[in-house]
CSV table of C-alpha atoms and ligand atoms in Angstrom, one decimal:
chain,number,residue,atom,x,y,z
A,1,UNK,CA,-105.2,-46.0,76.9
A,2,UNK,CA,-103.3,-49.8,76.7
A,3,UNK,CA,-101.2,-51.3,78.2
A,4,UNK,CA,-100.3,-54.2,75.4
A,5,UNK,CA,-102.0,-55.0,72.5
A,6,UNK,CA,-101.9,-58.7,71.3
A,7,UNK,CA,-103.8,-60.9,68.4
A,8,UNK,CA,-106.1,-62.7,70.4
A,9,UNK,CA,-107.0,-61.9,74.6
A,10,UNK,CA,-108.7,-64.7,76.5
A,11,UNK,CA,-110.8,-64.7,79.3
A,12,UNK,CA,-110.3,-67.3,81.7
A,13,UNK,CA,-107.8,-69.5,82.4
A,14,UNK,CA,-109.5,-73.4,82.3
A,15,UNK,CA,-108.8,-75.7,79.9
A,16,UNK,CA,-110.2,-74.1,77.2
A,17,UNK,CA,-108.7,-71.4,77.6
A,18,UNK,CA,-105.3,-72.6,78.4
A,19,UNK,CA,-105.4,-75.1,75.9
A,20,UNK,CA,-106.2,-72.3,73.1
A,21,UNK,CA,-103.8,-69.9,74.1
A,22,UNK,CA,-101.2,-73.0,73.2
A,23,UNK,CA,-102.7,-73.5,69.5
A,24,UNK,CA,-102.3,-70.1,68.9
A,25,UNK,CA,-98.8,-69.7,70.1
A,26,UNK,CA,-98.0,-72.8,68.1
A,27,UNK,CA,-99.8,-70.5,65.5
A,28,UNK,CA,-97.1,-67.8,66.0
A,29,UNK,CA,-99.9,-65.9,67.5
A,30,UNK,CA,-99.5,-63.3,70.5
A,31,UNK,CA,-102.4,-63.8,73.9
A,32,UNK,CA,-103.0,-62.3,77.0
A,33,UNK,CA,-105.1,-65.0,79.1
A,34,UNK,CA,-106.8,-63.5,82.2
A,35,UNK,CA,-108.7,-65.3,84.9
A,36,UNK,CA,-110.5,-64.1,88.2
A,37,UNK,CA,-109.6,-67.5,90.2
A,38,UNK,CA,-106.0,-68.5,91.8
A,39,UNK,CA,-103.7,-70.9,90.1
A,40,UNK,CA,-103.5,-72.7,92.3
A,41,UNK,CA,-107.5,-72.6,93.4
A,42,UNK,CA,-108.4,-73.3,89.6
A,43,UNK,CA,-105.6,-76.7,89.9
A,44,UNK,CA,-107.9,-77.8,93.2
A,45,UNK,CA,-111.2,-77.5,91.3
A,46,UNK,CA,-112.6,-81.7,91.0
A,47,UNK,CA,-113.9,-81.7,88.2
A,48,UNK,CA,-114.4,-85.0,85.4
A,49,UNK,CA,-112.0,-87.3,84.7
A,50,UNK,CA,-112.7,-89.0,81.5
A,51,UNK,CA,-110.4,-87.6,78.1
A,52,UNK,CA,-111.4,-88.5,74.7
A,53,UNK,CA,-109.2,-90.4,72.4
A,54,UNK,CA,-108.9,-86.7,70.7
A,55,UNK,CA,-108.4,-84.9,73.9
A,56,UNK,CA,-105.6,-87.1,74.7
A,57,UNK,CA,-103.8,-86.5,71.5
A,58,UNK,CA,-104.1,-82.8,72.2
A,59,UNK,CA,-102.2,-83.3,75.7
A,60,UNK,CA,-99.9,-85.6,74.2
A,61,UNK,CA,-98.2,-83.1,72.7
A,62,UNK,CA,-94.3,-82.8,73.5
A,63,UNK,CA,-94.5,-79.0,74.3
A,64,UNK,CA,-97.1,-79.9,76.9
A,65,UNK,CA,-94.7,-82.3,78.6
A,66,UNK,CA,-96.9,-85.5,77.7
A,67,UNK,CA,-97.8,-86.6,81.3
A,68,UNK,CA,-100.9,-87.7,80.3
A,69,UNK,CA,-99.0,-90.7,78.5
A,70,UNK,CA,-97.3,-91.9,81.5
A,71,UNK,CA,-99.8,-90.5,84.4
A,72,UNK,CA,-103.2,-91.7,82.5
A,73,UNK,CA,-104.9,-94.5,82.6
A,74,UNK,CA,-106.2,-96.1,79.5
A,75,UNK,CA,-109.6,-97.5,79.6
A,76,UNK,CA,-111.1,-99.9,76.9
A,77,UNK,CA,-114.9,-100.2,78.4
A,78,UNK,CA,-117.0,-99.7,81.3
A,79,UNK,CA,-119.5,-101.6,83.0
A,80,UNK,CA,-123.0,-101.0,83.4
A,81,UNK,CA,-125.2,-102.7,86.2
A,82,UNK,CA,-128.7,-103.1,86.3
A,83,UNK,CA,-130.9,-105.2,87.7
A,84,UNK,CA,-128.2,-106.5,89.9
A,85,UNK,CA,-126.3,-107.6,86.2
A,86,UNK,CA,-123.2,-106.2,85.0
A,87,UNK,CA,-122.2,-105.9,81.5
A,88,UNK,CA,-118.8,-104.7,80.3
A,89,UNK,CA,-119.1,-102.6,76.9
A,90,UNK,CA,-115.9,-103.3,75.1
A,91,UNK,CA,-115.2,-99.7,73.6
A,92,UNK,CA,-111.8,-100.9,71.8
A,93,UNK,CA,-113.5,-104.2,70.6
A,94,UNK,CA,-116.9,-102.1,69.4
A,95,UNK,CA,-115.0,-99.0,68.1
A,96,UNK,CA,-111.7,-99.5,68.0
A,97,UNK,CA,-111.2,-96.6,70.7
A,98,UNK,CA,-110.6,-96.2,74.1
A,99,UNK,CA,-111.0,-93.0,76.5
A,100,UNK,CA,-108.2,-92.3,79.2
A,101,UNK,CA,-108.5,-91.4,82.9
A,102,UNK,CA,-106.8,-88.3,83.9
A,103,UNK,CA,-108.4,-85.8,85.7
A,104,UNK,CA,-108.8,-82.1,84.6
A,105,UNK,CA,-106.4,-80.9,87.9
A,106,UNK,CA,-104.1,-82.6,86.3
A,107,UNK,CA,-105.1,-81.5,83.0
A,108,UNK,CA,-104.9,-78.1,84.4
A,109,UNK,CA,-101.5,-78.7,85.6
A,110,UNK,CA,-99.8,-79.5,82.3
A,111,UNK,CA,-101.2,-76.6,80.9
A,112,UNK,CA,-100.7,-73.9,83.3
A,113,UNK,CA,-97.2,-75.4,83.8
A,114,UNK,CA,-96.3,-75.5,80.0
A,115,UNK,CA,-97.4,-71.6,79.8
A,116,UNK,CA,-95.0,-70.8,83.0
A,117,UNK,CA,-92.5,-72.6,80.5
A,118,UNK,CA,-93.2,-71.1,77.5
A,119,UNK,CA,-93.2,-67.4,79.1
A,120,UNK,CA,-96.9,-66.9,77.9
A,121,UNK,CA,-98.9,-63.7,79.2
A,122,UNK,CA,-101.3,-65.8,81.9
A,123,UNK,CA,-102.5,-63.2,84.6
A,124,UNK,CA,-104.2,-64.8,87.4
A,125,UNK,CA,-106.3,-63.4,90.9
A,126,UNK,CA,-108.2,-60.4,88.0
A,127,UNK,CA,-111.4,-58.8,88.6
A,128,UNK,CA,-113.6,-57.1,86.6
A,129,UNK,CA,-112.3,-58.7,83.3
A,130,UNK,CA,-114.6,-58.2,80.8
A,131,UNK,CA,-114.4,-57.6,76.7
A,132,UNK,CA,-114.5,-54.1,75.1
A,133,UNK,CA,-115.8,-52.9,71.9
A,134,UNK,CA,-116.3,-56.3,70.5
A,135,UNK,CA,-118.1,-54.8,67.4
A,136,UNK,CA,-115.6,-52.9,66.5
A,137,UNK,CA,-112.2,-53.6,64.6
A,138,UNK,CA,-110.8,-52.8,67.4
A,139,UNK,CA,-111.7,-54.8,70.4
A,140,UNK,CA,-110.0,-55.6,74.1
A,141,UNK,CA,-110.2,-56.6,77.7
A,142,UNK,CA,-110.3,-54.7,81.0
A,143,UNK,CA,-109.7,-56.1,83.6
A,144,UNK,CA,-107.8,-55.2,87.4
A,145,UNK,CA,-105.1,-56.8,88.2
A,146,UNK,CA,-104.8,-58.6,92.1
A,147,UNK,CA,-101.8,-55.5,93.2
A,148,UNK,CA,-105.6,-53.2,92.0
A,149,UNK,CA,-104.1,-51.7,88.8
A,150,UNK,CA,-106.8,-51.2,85.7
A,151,UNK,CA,-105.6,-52.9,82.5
A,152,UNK,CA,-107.2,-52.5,79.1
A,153,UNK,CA,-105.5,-55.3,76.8
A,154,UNK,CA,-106.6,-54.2,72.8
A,155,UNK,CA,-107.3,-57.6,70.5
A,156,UNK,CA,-108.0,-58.2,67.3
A,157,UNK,CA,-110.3,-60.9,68.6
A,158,UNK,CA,-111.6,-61.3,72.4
A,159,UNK,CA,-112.0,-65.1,73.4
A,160,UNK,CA,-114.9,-66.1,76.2
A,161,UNK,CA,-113.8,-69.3,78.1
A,162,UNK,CA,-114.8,-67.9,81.2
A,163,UNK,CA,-117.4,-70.8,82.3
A,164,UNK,CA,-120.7,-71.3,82.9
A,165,UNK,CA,-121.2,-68.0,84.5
A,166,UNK,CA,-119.7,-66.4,81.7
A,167,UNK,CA,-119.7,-62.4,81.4
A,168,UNK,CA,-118.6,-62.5,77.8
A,169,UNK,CA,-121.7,-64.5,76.7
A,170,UNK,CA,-123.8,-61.8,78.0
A,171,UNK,CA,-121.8,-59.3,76.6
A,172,UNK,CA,-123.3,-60.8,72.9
A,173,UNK,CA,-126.7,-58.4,72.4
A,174,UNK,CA,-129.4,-60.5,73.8
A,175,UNK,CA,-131.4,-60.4,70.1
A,176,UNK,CA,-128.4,-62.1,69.1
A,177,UNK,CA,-128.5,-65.0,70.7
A,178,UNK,CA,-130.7,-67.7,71.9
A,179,UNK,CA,-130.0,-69.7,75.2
A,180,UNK,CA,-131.3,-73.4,75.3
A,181,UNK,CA,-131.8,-75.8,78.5
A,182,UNK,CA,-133.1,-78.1,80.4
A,183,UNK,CA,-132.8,-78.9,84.0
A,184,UNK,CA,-133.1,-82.2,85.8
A,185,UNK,CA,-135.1,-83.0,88.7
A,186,UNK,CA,-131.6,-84.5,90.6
A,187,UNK,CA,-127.9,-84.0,91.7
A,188,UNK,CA,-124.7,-86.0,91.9
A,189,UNK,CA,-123.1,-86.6,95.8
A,190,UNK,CA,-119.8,-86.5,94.9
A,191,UNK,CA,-116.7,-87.7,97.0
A,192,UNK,CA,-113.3,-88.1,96.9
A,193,UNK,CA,-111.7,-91.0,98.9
A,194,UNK,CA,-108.7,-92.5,100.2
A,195,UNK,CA,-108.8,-96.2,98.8
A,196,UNK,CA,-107.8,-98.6,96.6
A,197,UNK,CA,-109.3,-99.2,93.3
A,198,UNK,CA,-112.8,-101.1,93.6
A,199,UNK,CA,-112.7,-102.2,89.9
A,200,UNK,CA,-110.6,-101.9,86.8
A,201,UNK,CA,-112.7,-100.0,84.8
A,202,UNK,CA,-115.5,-97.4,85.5
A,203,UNK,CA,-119.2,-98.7,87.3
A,204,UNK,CA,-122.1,-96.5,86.1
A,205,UNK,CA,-124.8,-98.2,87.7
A,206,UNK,CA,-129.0,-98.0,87.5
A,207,UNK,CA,-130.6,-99.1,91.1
A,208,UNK,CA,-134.1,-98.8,92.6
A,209,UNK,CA,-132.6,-96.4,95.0
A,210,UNK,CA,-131.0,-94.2,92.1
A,211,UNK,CA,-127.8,-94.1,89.7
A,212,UNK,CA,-124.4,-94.1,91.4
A,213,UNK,CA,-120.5,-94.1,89.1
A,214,UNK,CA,-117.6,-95.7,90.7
A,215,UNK,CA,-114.7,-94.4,89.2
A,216,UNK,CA,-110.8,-93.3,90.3
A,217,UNK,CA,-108.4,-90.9,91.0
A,218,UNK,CA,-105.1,-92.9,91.9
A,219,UNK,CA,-103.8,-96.2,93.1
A,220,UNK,CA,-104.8,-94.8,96.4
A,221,UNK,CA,-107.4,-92.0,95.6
A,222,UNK,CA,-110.9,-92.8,94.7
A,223,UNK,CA,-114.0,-90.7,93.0
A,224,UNK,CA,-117.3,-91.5,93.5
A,225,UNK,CA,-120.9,-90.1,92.9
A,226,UNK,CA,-124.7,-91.3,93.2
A,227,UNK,CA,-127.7,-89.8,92.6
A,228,UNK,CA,-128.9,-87.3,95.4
A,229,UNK,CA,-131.9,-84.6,96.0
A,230,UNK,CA,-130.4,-81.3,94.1
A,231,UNK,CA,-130.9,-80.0,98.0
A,232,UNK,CA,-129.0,-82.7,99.9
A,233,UNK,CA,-126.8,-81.2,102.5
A,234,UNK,CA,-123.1,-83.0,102.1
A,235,UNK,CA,-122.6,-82.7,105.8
A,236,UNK,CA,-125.7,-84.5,106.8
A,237,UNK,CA,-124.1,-87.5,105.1
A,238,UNK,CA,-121.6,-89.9,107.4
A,239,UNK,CA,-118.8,-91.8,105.5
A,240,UNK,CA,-120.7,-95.2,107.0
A,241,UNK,CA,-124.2,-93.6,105.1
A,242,UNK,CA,-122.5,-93.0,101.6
A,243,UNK,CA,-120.3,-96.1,101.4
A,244,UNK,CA,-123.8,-98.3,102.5
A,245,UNK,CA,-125.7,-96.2,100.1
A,246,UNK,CA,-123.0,-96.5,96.7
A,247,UNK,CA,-122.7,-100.5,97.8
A,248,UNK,CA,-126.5,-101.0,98.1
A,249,UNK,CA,-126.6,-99.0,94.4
A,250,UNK,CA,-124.0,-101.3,93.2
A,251,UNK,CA,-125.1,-104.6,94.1
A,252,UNK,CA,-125.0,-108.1,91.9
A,253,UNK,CA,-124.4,-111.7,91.9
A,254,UNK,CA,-121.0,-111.0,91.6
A,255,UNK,CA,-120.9,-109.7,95.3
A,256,UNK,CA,-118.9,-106.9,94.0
A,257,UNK,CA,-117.4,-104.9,97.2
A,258,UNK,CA,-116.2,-101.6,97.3
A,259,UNK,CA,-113.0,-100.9,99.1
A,260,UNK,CA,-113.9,-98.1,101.3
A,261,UNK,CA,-111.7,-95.5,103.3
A,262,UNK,CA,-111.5,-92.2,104.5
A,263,UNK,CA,-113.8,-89.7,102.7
A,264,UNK,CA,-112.4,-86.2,102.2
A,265,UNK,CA,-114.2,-84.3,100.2
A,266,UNK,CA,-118.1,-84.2,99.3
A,267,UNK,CA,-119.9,-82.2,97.1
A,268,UNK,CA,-123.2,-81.9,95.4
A,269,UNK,CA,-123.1,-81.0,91.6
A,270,UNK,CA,-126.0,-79.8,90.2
A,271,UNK,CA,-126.9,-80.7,87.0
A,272,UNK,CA,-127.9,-78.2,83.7
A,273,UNK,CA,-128.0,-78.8,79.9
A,274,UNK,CA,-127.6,-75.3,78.6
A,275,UNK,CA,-126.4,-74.2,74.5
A,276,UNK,CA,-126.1,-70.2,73.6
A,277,UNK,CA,-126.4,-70.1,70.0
A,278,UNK,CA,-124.7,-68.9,67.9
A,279,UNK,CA,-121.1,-69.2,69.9
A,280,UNK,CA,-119.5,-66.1,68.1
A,281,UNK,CA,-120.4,-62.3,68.0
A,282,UNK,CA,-118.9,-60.3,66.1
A,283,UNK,CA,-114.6,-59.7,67.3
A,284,UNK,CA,-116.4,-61.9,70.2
A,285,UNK,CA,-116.0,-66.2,70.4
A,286,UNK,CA,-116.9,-68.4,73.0
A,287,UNK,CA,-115.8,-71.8,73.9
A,288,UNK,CA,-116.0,-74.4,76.7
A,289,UNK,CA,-119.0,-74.3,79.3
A,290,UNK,CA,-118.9,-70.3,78.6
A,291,UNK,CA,-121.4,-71.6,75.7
A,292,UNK,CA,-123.1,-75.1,76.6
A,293,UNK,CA,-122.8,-77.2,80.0
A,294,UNK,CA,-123.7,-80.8,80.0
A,295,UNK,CA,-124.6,-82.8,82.8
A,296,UNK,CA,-121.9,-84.9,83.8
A,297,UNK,CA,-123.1,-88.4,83.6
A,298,UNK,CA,-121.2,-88.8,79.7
A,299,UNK,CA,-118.2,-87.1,80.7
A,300,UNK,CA,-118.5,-84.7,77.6
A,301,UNK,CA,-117.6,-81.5,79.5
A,302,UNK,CA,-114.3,-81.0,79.3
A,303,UNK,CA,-113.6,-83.2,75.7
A,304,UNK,CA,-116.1,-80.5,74.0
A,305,UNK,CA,-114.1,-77.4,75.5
A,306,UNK,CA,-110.9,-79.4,73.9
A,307,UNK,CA,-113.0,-80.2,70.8
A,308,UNK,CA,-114.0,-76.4,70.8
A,309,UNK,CA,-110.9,-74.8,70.7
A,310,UNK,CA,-109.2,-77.3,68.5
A,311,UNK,CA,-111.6,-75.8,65.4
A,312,UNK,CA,-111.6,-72.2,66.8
A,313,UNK,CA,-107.5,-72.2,67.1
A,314,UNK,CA,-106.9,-72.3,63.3
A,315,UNK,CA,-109.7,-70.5,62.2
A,316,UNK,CA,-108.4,-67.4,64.4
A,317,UNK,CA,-105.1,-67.5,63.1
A,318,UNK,CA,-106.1,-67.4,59.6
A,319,UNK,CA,-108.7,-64.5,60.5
A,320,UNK,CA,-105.6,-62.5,62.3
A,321,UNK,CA,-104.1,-63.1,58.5
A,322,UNK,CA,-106.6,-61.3,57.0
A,323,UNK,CA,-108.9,-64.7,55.9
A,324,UNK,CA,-112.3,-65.1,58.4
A,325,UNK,CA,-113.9,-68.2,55.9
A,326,UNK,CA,-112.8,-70.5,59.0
A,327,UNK,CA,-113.7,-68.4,61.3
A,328,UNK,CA,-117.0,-67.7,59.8
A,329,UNK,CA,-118.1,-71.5,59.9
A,330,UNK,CA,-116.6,-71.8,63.8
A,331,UNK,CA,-120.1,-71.7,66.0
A,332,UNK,CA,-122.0,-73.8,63.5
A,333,UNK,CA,-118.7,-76.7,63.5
A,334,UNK,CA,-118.7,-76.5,67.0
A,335,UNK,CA,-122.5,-76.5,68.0
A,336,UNK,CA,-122.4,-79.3,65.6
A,337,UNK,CA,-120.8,-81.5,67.8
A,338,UNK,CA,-122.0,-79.7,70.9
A,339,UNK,CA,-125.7,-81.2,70.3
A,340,UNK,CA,-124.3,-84.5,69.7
A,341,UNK,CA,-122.9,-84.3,72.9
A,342,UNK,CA,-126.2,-82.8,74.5
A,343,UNK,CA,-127.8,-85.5,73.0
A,344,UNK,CA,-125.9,-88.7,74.5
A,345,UNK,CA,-125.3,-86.5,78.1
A,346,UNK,CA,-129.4,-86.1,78.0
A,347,UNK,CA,-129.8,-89.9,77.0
A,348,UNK,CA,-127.2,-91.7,79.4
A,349,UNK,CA,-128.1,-89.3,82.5
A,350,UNK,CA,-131.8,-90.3,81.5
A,351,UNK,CA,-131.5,-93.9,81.2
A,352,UNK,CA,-129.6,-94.5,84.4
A,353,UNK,CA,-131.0,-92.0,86.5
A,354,UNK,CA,-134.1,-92.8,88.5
A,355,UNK,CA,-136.6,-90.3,88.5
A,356,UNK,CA,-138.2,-89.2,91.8
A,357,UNK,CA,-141.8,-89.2,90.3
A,358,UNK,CA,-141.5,-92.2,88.0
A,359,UNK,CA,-144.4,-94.3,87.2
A,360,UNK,CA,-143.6,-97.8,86.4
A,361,UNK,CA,-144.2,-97.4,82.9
A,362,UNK,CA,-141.3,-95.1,83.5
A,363,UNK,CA,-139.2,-97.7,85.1
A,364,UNK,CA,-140.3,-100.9,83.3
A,365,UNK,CA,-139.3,-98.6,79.8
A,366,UNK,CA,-136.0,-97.4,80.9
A,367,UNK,CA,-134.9,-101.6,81.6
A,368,UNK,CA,-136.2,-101.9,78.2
A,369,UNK,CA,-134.1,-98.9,76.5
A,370,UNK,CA,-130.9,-100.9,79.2
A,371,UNK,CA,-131.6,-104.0,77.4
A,372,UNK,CA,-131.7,-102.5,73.9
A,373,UNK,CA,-128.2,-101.3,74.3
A,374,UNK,CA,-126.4,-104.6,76.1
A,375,UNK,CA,-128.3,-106.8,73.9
A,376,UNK,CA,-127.3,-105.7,71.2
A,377,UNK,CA,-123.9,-105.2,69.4
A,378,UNK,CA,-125.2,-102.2,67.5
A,379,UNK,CA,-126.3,-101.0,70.9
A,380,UNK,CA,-123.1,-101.4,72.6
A,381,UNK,CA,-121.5,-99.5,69.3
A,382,UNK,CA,-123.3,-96.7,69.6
A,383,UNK,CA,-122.7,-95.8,73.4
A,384,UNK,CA,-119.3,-96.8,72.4
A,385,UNK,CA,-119.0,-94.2,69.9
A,386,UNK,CA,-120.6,-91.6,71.4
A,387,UNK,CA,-118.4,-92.1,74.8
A,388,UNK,CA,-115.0,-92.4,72.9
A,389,UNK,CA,-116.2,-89.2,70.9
A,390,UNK,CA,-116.9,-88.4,67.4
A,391,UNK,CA,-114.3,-87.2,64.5
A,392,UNK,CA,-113.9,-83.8,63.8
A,393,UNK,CA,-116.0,-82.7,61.2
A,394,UNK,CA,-113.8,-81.5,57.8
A,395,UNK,CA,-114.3,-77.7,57.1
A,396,UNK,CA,-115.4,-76.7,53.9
A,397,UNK,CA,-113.1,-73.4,53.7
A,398,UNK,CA,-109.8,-72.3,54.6
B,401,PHB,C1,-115.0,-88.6,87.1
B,401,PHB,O1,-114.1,-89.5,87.2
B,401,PHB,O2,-115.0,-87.6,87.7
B,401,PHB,C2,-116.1,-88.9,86.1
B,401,PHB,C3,-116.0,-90.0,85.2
B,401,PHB,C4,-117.0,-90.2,84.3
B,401,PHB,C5,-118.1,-89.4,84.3
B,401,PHB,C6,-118.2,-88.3,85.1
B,401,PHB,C7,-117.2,-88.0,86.0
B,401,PHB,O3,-119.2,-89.7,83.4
């Protein structure tokens, strides 16, 4: 028996989720989102902090409230160190684009707050949730909710933004799909700070002792990462230890100092390339890390979630009107863009990162792939392009 039935049902409650449960109401559509995490856990989650210029004009949007137009922080370039040299890459001056700071909490925030607003159907604190006769015409949820009452939710399509652990993706017959990926032999240390800004932009830095990013939060919040062991125990680290160890990676003739304070949160983020192909199953469709990951070092995480759901939106609205052309060409749009992304994650962690292992061949060719890029104005360009994000690509039907 159930409860509700609705045009599309989502599982999770991330971004991409979120964010597609908004296109589709803007499409006149009915959802139920569901998600097994807290609000207010989910809005504490660190995660990236970097929007595309497309990703911004998605948030923009009045409905949303628009906070990331007074609360972001537009950034034109960033600067890369190496070999004690820093050179800023001038994304507005190479590409004409510029990416914005604003972290996915907050990112989270706007959302969750402008589905509160808008009296959507967002059920938080779930278990069990998982889709339901997905090859059939007449699919659904179940799910329990937190006061331990079972739910069945009936769709006409059943949306997997559940993550990287997602239990939609493995719902998709495993004949039907292949999973590619690669791991990486380190980890990011990640902290969260009380201090002021060290520089204006964002450091991504290449050292002997290993890759470290310097970028922000808030006037007096700062985010920081560099290049650990995947097994590094956080709390074996002082706040002296990591603020010597991201100065030493930092280091130039322009005696750059960081501004250092209280440390008050540390992590270690493990790093995975993953892509299931094909993205859709059937009444079944993924998006966000649900069907790729990327390792963090481009920032392409959350923007291909965005990017995701910004072709999958229309394409279910016109398949709940009876057309599925759109719908139809949705995993090959989006894995388009997804291995572009792959690609420049795989290539930027590669280049800065400093292999355990690495021969000095290894080394000596990585400063040479370094100087191919700041040398060069077509080098610059296409990091430029690649970190400001790509157009959508036009669909052929619909
Ligand atoms: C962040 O601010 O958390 C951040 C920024 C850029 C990246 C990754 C993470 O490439």
């Amino acid at each position: 028996m159930s409860d509700r039935s609705v045009d599309v049902a989502i599982i999770g409650a991330g971004p991409a989720g979120l964010m597609l449960a908004h296109l589709l109401r803007r499409e006149g559509l009915s959802t139920v989102t569901v998600d097994s995490r807290g609000e207010e856990e989910i809005h504490r989650t660190h995660r990236a902090g970097i929007l595309e210029h497309a990703s911004v004009e998605m948030l923009a949007h009045e409905d949303l409230g628009s906070r990331v137009l007074s609360e972001g922080h537009r950034h034109d370039g960033i600067d890369l160190r190496f070999d004690g040299e820093s050179h800023r890459v001038d994304f507005r001056e190479l590409v004409g684009e510029s990416v914005w700071l604003y972290p996915q909490n907050e990112v989270f925030h706007d959302l969750a707050s402008a589905a509160h607003h808008h009296t959507m159907d967002v059920r938080y604190e779930v278990s069990e949730a998982h889709p339901l006769d997905i090859d059939s015409e007449n699919p659904g949820i179940r799910f329990v909710e937190s006061d331990g009452s079972s739910r069945v939710v009936r769709a006409r399509y059943v949306v997997g933004a559940d993550g990287s652990r997602s239990v939609c993706r493995n719902a998709i017959p495993e004949h039907r799909r292949t999973h590619s990926s690669t791991t990486y032999p380190f980890a990011w240390f990640g902290i969260l700070a009380t201090a002021a800004p060290s520089a204006p932009e964002l450091i991504y830095a290449r050292s002997p002792r290993g890759f470290a990013l310097i970028s922000q939060r808030s006037a007096d919040v700062q985010r920081m990462y560099f290049q650990c062991d995947p097994d590094t125990d956080p709390d074996a680290w002082s706040d002296e230890d990591i603020w010597n160890e991201l100065q030493k990676r930092i280091d130039g003739p322009d005696h750059l100092e960081l501004k250092t304070g209280p440390i008050f949160e540390k992590t270690v983020l493990k790093f995975r390339s993953f892509v299931c192909d094909p993205m859709r199953y059937e009444r079944l469709v993924l998006a966000g890390d649900a069907a790729h990951t990327v390792p963090p070092t481009g920032a392409k995480g959350l923007n291909l979630a965005l990017a995701d759901v910004r072709v999958l939106a229309p394409a279910l609205a016109s398949a709940v009107r009876g057309n599925s052309a759109l719908l139809d060409e949705y995993s090959s749009t989006a894995l388009s863009r997804v291995w572009k992304a792959q690609n420049f994650s795989y290539w930027m962690t590669g280049m800065l990162h400093q292999d355990p292992e690495e021969s000095t061949f290894a080394s000596a060719r990585h400063r040479g792939e370094l100087r191919s890029v700041v040398d060069s104005v077509h080098g610059q360009a296409f990091l430029a392009e690649q970190y400001t994000g790509w157009p959508d690509i036009p669909t052929t039907s619909g």
